[in-house]
mmCIF file of C-alpha atoms in Angstrom:
data_model
loop_
_atom_site.group_PDB
_atom_site.id
_atom_site.type_symbol
_atom_site.label_atom_id
_atom_site.label_comp_id
_atom_site.label_asym_id
_atom_site.label_seq_id
_atom_site.Cartn_x
_atom_site.Cartn_y
_atom_site.Cartn_z
ATOM 1 C CA MET A 1150 -15.922 -2.681 33.120
ATOM 2 C CA PRO A 1151 -16.409 0.482 33.757
ATOM 3 C CA HIS A 1152 -20.517 1.965 33.438
ATOM 4 C CA ILE A 1153 -21.236 4.783 31.397
ATOM 5 C CA PRO A 1154 -24.291 7.057 31.105
ATOM 6 C CA ASP A 1155 -27.215 6.621 28.394
ATOM 7 C CA TRP A 1156 -26.936 9.856 27.325
ATOM 8 C CA GLN A 1157 -23.153 9.151 26.475
ATOM 9 C CA PHE A 1158 -23.330 6.522 24.390
ATOM 10 C CA PRO A 1159 -25.402 8.453 21.193
ATOM 11 C CA ILE A 1160 -22.520 11.314 22.313
ATOM 12 C CA ARG A 1161 -19.136 8.439 22.424
ATOM 13 C CA VAL A 1162 -20.871 7.394 18.747
ATOM 14 C CA LEU A 1163 -20.897 10.585 17.113
ATOM 15 C CA VAL A 1164 -16.950 11.666 18.018
ATOM 16 C CA LEU A 1165 -15.855 9.150 16.751
ATOM 17 C CA TYR A 1166 -17.971 8.820 13.227
ATOM 18 C CA LEU A 1167 -17.100 12.426 12.492
ATOM 19 C CA VAL A 1168 -13.485 11.125 13.557
ATOM 20 C CA VAL A 1169 -14.000 8.192 11.181
ATOM 21 C CA MET A 1170 -15.663 10.618 7.946
ATOM 22 C CA ILE A 1171 -12.652 13.455 7.918
ATOM 23 C CA SER A 1172 -10.098 10.492 8.272
ATOM 24 C CA LEU A 1173 -11.447 8.770 5.330
ATOM 25 C CA ARG A 1174 -11.969 12.502 3.291
ATOM 26 C CA ILE A 1175 -8.067 13.431 4.849
ATOM 27 C CA MET A 1176 -6.938 10.086 2.378
ATOM 28 C CA GLY A 1177 -9.332 10.501 -0.685
ATOM 29 C CA LYS A 1178 -12.101 10.171 -2.521
ATOM 30 C CA ARG A 1179 -10.612 7.347 -4.162
ATOM 31 C CA GLU A 1180 -10.687 5.433 -1.313
ATOM 32 C CA ILE A 1181 -14.896 5.795 -1.708
ATOM 33 C CA GLY A 1182 -15.004 4.446 -5.209
ATOM 34 C CA GLN A 1183 -12.059 2.521 -6.298
ATOM 35 C CA LEU A 1184 -10.411 0.883 -3.285
ATOM 36 C CA SER A 1185 -7.290 -0.809 -4.282
ATOM 37 C CA VAL A 1186 -5.975 -4.269 -2.052
ATOM 38 C CA PHE A 1187 -4.367 -1.514 0.236
ATOM 39 C CA ASP A 1188 -6.528 0.654 0.458
ATOM 40 C CA PHE A 1189 -9.328 -1.382 1.325
ATOM 41 C CA VAL A 1190 -7.007 -3.458 4.477
ATOM 42 C CA VAL A 1191 -6.526 0.703 5.755
ATOM 43 C CA SER A 1192 -10.502 1.502 5.939
ATOM 44 C CA VAL A 1193 -11.455 -2.038 6.908
ATOM 45 C CA MET A 1194 -8.795 -1.723 10.075
ATOM 46 C CA ILE A 1195 -9.747 2.062 10.327
ATOM 47 C CA ALA A 1196 -13.756 1.044 11.015
ATOM 48 C CA GLU A 1197 -12.396 -1.806 13.740
ATOM 49 C CA LEU A 1198 -10.242 1.032 15.163
ATOM 50 C CA SER A 1199 -13.755 3.239 15.536
ATOM 51 C CA THR A 1200 -15.853 0.247 16.863
ATOM 52 C CA LEU A 1201 -13.635 -0.445 19.392
ATOM 53 C CA PRO A 1202 -14.424 2.533 22.053
ATOM 54 C CA MET A 1203 -17.795 1.491 21.500
ATOM 55 C CA GLU A 1204 -17.586 -1.942 22.819
ATOM 56 C CA ASP A 1205 -15.357 -1.447 25.538
ATOM 57 C CA THR A 1206 -16.563 1.577 27.675
ATOM 58 C CA GLU A 1207 -12.616 1.113 29.337
ATOM 59 C CA VAL A 1208 -11.280 2.108 25.528
ATOM 60 C CA PRO A 1209 -9.990 5.960 25.931
ATOM 61 C CA LEU A 1210 -11.367 8.094 22.766
ATOM 62 C CA TYR A 1211 -7.748 9.506 22.688
ATOM 63 C CA LYS A 1212 -6.712 5.910 21.723
ATOM 64 C CA SER A 1213 -8.399 5.382 19.664
ATOM 65 C CA PHE A 1214 -8.180 8.883 17.613
ATOM 66 C CA ILE A 1215 -4.027 8.000 17.841
ATOM 67 C CA ALA A 1216 -4.207 5.180 16.306
ATOM 68 C CA ILE A 1217 -6.718 6.050 13.186
ATOM 69 C CA GLY A 1218 -4.751 9.786 13.270
ATOM 70 C CA SER A 1219 -1.413 6.821 12.491
ATOM 71 C CA LEU A 1220 -2.932 4.914 9.709
ATOM 72 C CA VAL A 1221 -4.135 8.351 7.536
ATOM 73 C CA LEU A 1222 -1.009 9.429 8.005
ATOM 74 C CA PHE A 1223 0.619 6.340 7.049
ATOM 75 C CA GLN A 1224 -1.806 6.021 3.708
ATOM 76 C CA ILE A 1225 -0.361 9.210 2.282
ATOM 77 C CA VAL A 1226 3.250 8.953 2.678
ATOM 78 C CA VAL A 1227 2.348 4.973 1.090
ATOM 79 C CA ALA A 1228 0.069 7.228 -1.392
ATOM 80 C CA PHE A 1229 2.866 9.608 -2.576
ATOM 81 C CA ILE A 1230 5.343 7.020 -2.004
ATOM 82 C CA GLN A 1231 3.303 5.498 -4.952
ATOM 83 C CA ILE A 1232 3.383 9.107 -6.915
ATOM 84 C CA LYS A 1233 6.915 8.659 -7.242
ATOM 85 C CA SER A 1234 8.071 5.207 -7.271
ATOM 86 C CA HIS A 1235 6.565 2.432 -10.472
ATOM 87 C CA ARG A 1236 8.122 -0.211 -8.568
ATOM 88 C CA PHE A 1237 7.043 0.048 -5.380
ATOM 89 C CA ARG A 1238 2.643 1.131 -6.427
ATOM 90 C CA HIS A 1239 3.387 -2.601 -8.442
ATOM 91 C CA PHE A 1240 4.714 -3.640 -5.449
ATOM 92 C CA VAL A 1241 1.809 -2.354 -3.374
ATOM 93 C CA ASP A 1242 -1.195 -2.675 -5.779
ATOM 94 C CA GLY A 1243 -0.509 -5.076 -8.291
ATOM 95 C CA GLU A 1244 -0.712 -4.237 -11.948
ATOM 96 C CA PRO A 1245 -3.641 -4.170 -14.496
ATOM 97 C CA SER A 1246 -4.093 -8.212 -16.155
ATOM 98 C CA VAL A 1247 -5.156 -8.829 -19.928
ATOM 99 C CA LEU A 1248 -7.471 -11.651 -19.739
ATOM 100 C CA ILE A 1249 -9.179 -10.801 -23.601
ATOM 101 C CA GLU A 1250 -7.197 -9.858 -25.709
ATOM 102 C CA HIS A 1251 -7.941 -9.663 -29.035
ATOM 103 C CA GLY A 1252 -11.608 -11.548 -28.890
ATOM 104 C CA GLN A 1253 -9.164 -14.415 -27.403
ATOM 105 C CA VAL A 1254 -9.660 -15.475 -23.638
ATOM 106 C CA LYS A 1255 -6.764 -15.471 -22.300
ATOM 107 C CA ASP A 1256 -6.921 -18.705 -19.647
ATOM 108 C CA ARG A 1257 -3.514 -18.777 -18.126
ATOM 109 C CA GLU A 1258 -3.073 -15.157 -17.426
ATOM 110 C CA MET A 1259 -7.016 -16.430 -15.545
ATOM 111 C CA ARG A 1260 -6.118 -19.106 -14.244
ATOM 112 C CA ARG A 1261 -2.847 -17.322 -12.526
ATOM 113 C CA MET A 1262 -5.721 -14.199 -10.947
ATOM 114 C CA ARG A 1263 -7.773 -16.976 -10.279
ATOM 115 C CA TYR A 1264 -10.365 -15.088 -11.908
ATOM 116 C CA SER A 1265 -13.677 -17.893 -13.426
ATOM 117 C CA VAL A 1266 -14.803 -18.021 -16.683
ATOM 118 C CA HIS A 1267 -18.793 -16.996 -15.458
ATOM 119 C CA ASP A 1268 -16.687 -13.901 -13.078
ATOM 120 C CA LEU A 1269 -15.616 -12.454 -16.607
ATOM 121 C CA LEU A 1270 -19.374 -13.590 -17.936
ATOM 122 C CA THR A 1271 -21.316 -12.082 -15.289
ATOM 123 C CA GLN A 1272 -18.745 -8.322 -15.218
ATOM 124 C CA LEU A 1273 -18.732 -8.087 -19.445
ATOM 125 C CA ARG A 1274 -22.918 -8.644 -18.893
ATOM 126 C CA GLU A 1275 -22.705 -6.036 -16.395
ATOM 127 C CA LYS A 1276 -20.329 -3.809 -19.390
ATOM 128 C CA GLY A 1277 -23.562 -4.565 -21.811
ATOM 129 C CA VAL A 1278 -21.496 -7.011 -23.807
ATOM 130 C CA SER A 1279 -22.613 -10.650 -24.495
ATOM 131 C CA ASN A 1280 -20.283 -11.851 -26.667
ATOM 132 C CA ILE A 1281 -16.875 -12.650 -26.329
ATOM 133 C CA ALA A 1282 -15.929 -12.137 -29.583
ATOM 134 C CA ASP A 1283 -16.524 -9.292 -29.805
ATOM 135 C CA VAL A 1284 -14.306 -7.496 -27.299
ATOM 136 C CA GLU A 1285 -10.401 -6.259 -28.944
ATOM 137 C CA PHE A 1286 -9.602 -5.582 -24.410
ATOM 138 C CA ALA A 1287 -10.492 -6.458 -21.098
ATOM 139 C CA ILE A 1288 -8.159 -5.646 -18.593
ATOM 140 C CA LEU A 1289 -8.896 -6.943 -14.703
ATOM 141 C CA GLU A 1290 -7.986 -3.520 -12.879
ATOM 142 C CA THR A 1291 -6.035 -3.751 -9.485
ATOM 143 C CA SER A 1292 -9.644 -2.162 -8.000
ATOM 144 C CA GLY A 1293 -11.496 -5.657 -9.817
ATOM 145 C CA GLN A 1294 -12.355 -4.265 -11.992
ATOM 146 C CA LEU A 1295 -13.388 -4.498 -15.403
ATOM 147 C CA SER A 1296 -12.561 -2.261 -18.110
ATOM 148 C CA VAL A 1297 -14.092 -3.658 -21.745
ATOM 149 C CA PHE A 1298 -13.079 -2.394 -25.703
ATOM 150 C CA PRO A 1299 -15.202 -3.161 -27.840
ATOM 151 C CA LYS A 1300 -13.975 -4.343 -30.897
ATOM 152 C CA ALA A 1301 -14.077 -1.408 -33.488
ATOM 153 C CA ASP A 1302 -16.732 -2.752 -35.864
ATOM 154 C CA VAL A 1303 -19.222 -3.170 -32.555
ATOM 155 C CA ARG A 1304 -18.664 -0.426 -31.880
ATOM 156 C CA PRO A 1305 -21.072 2.721 -31.684
ATOM 157 C CA LEU A 1306 -20.552 5.995 -33.631
ATOM 158 C CA THR A 1307 -19.258 8.219 -32.698
ATOM 159 C CA ALA A 1308 -19.035 12.221 -35.356
ATOM 160 C CA ARG A 1309 -15.459 11.543 -35.634
ATOM 161 C CA ASP A 1310 -16.410 8.189 -37.748
ATOM 162 C CA VAL A 1311 -19.054 9.843 -39.898
ATOM 163 C CA GLY A 1312 -16.627 13.182 -39.685
ATOM 164 C CA GLN A 1313 -18.490 15.426 -38.354
ATOM 165 C CA PRO A 1314 -16.930 19.258 -36.351
ATOM 166 C CA VAL A 1315 -19.309 19.388 -32.924
ATOM 167 C CA GLN A 1316 -18.174 21.840 -30.472
ATOM 168 C CA SER A 1317 -17.092 20.883 -27.666
ATOM 169 C CA GLU A 1318 -19.639 20.305 -24.130
ATOM 170 C CA SER A 1319 -19.103 21.313 -20.698
ATOM 171 C CA ILE A 1320 -21.221 20.339 -17.621
ATOM 172 C CA PRO A 1321 -24.637 22.571 -17.153
ATOM 173 C CA LEU A 1322 -24.927 24.500 -14.256
ATOM 174 C CA PRO A 1323 -27.724 23.633 -12.052
ATOM 175 C CA LEU A 1324 -29.274 27.405 -11.593
ATOM 176 C CA VAL A 1325 -32.043 26.249 -8.679
ATOM 177 C CA ILE A 1326 -32.647 23.338 -6.519
ATOM 178 C CA ASP A 1327 -35.837 22.242 -4.570
ATOM 179 C CA GLY A 1328 -36.727 25.874 -5.711
ATOM 180 C CA VAL A 1329 -33.892 27.542 -4.690
ATOM 181 C CA PRO A 1330 -31.785 29.379 -6.883
ATOM 182 C CA VAL A 1331 -27.407 29.018 -6.600
ATOM 183 C CA PRO A 1332 -25.397 31.726 -5.533
ATOM 184 C CA LYS A 1333 -22.098 30.050 -6.820
ATOM 185 C CA THR A 1334 -23.810 29.801 -9.785
ATOM 186 C CA LEU A 1335 -25.407 32.674 -10.490
ATOM 187 C CA GLU A 1336 -21.687 34.821 -9.701
ATOM 188 C CA ILE A 1337 -20.187 32.510 -11.975
ATOM 189 C CA LEU A 1338 -22.801 34.392 -14.705
ATOM 190 C CA GLY A 1339 -22.915 37.872 -13.761
ATOM 191 C CA ARG A 1340 -26.472 37.980 -12.714
ATOM 192 C CA ASP A 1341 -27.911 38.090 -9.727
ATOM 193 C CA LYS A 1342 -31.308 36.559 -8.755
ATOM 194 C CA ALA A 1343 -33.764 38.967 -10.373
ATOM 195 C CA TRP A 1344 -32.123 37.818 -13.248
ATOM 196 C CA LEU A 1345 -33.455 34.386 -12.514
ATOM 197 C CA ILE A 1346 -35.998 35.337 -11.656
ATOM 198 C CA SER A 1347 -37.677 37.538 -14.979
ATOM 199 C CA GLU A 1348 -35.722 34.523 -16.819
ATOM 200 C CA LEU A 1349 -38.738 31.900 -14.806
ATOM 201 C CA LYS A 1350 -41.461 34.265 -15.187
ATOM 202 C CA ARG A 1351 -40.199 35.131 -18.862
ATOM 203 C CA ARG A 1352 -40.741 30.502 -19.006
ATOM 204 C CA GLY A 1353 -44.166 30.765 -17.229
ATOM 205 C CA TYR A 1354 -42.687 29.489 -13.157
ATOM 206 C CA ALA A 1355 -41.913 31.141 -10.536
ATOM 207 C CA MET A 1356 -39.512 30.193 -8.893
ATOM 208 C CA SER A 1357 -41.189 28.423 -5.657
ATOM 209 C CA GLU A 1358 -42.992 26.278 -8.884
ATOM 210 C CA VAL A 1359 -38.888 25.430 -9.991
ATOM 211 C CA PHE A 1360 -38.338 21.618 -8.497
ATOM 212 C CA TYR A 1361 -34.634 22.179 -10.775
ATOM 213 C CA ALA A 1362 -33.105 24.160 -13.318
ATOM 214 C CA ALA A 1363 -30.246 24.137 -15.433
ATOM 215 C CA ILE A 1364 -28.104 26.150 -17.230
ATOM 216 C CA ASP A 1365 -25.714 25.189 -20.121
ATOM 217 C CA THR A 1366 -23.117 26.473 -22.923
ATOM 218 C CA GLN A 1367 -25.746 28.082 -24.934
ATOM 219 C CA GLY A 1368 -26.507 29.851 -22.683
ATOM 220 C CA GLN A 1369 -30.442 27.138 -22.748
ATOM 221 C CA ILE A 1370 -32.096 27.270 -19.662
ATOM 222 C CA TRP A 1371 -33.824 23.533 -18.600
ATOM 223 C CA ILE A 1372 -36.490 23.294 -15.746
ATOM 224 C CA ASP A 1373 -37.707 20.619 -14.742
ATOM 225 C CA GLU A 1374 -40.948 21.675 -12.559
ATOM 226 C CA ARG A 1375 -42.653 20.042 -9.193
ATOM 227 C CA ASP A 1376 -44.291 17.503 -8.563
ATOM 228 C CA ALA A 1377 -47.792 18.307 -8.491
ATOM 229 C CA LYS A 1378 -48.455 16.942 -5.265
ATOM 230 C CA ASP A 1379 -45.511 18.909 -3.913
ATOM 231 C CA LYS A 1380 -46.260 21.399 -5.870
ATOM 232 C CA LYS A 1381 -50.270 21.670 -4.563
ATOM 233 C CA GLN A 1382 -49.124 21.442 -0.698
ATOM 234 C CA ARG A 1383 -47.130 24.418 -0.849
ATOM 235 C CA ASP A 1384 -49.876 26.098 -2.169
ATOM 236 C CA LYS A 1385 -52.135 25.594 0.436
ATOM 237 C CA PRO A 1386 -53.109 29.215 2.127
ATOM 238 C CA ALA A 1387 -52.483 27.972 5.733
ATOM 239 C CA ASP A 1388 -56.102 27.535 7.500
ATOM 240 C CA LYS A 1389 -57.826 30.419 8.725
ATOM 241 C CA PRO A 1390 -59.370 30.912 12.146
ATOM 242 C CA SER A 1391 -62.502 29.964 12.686
ATOM 243 C CA ASP A 1392 -65.061 32.158 14.439
ATOM 244 C CA LYS A 1393 -65.098 30.856 17.219
ATOM 245 C CA ASP A 1394 -61.694 31.019 18.116
#
């Protein structure tokens, strides 16, 4: 095995890291947050291929790039076919399985899926459900996650249940992050930095004193002030030179 200089090894690792990160981004966010069986296999193979050039310096980087790129291309093609064909999607990912229906456990389906009662109870507790009788449906998704739908009489009341009209909401937009204005939010609002400084000052804050601030659809601004220690360190004046210097 040829020896490479020590300074080249970190560069080799960094390049492979960037390639794997870009590959996963191209494959889509679903591969990170919710892996199907096929996606999991592709991700494991990419991880294995990325380690080969680090374990064996005789393996050129470009060969690993070609292999990883081929897997990514293959995954994209398969994902596109899955969108177009339900049969193919069923063949690759399988279908969700109903494990609880109207408060009754489908033990035959659980045996078919090799899913134990302990696994079922564990995932129900993780969803905040302690009694199987309170579950209308529990569906084991193809990713292995359990979707739980409580019965109507144990679900929390909603505005629709009591006939209360509500206004539609949207996600609040960040105005300040770690004492720095968010230009994109100001652009969406049609405002500038001077307006933001004025709004913060009107509420008794300087920009440097705000760790996080956001604005909602009603125009209400929520402000999270810096912790006292961080604020004290930021406001601490620089050491003055002594007369001896």
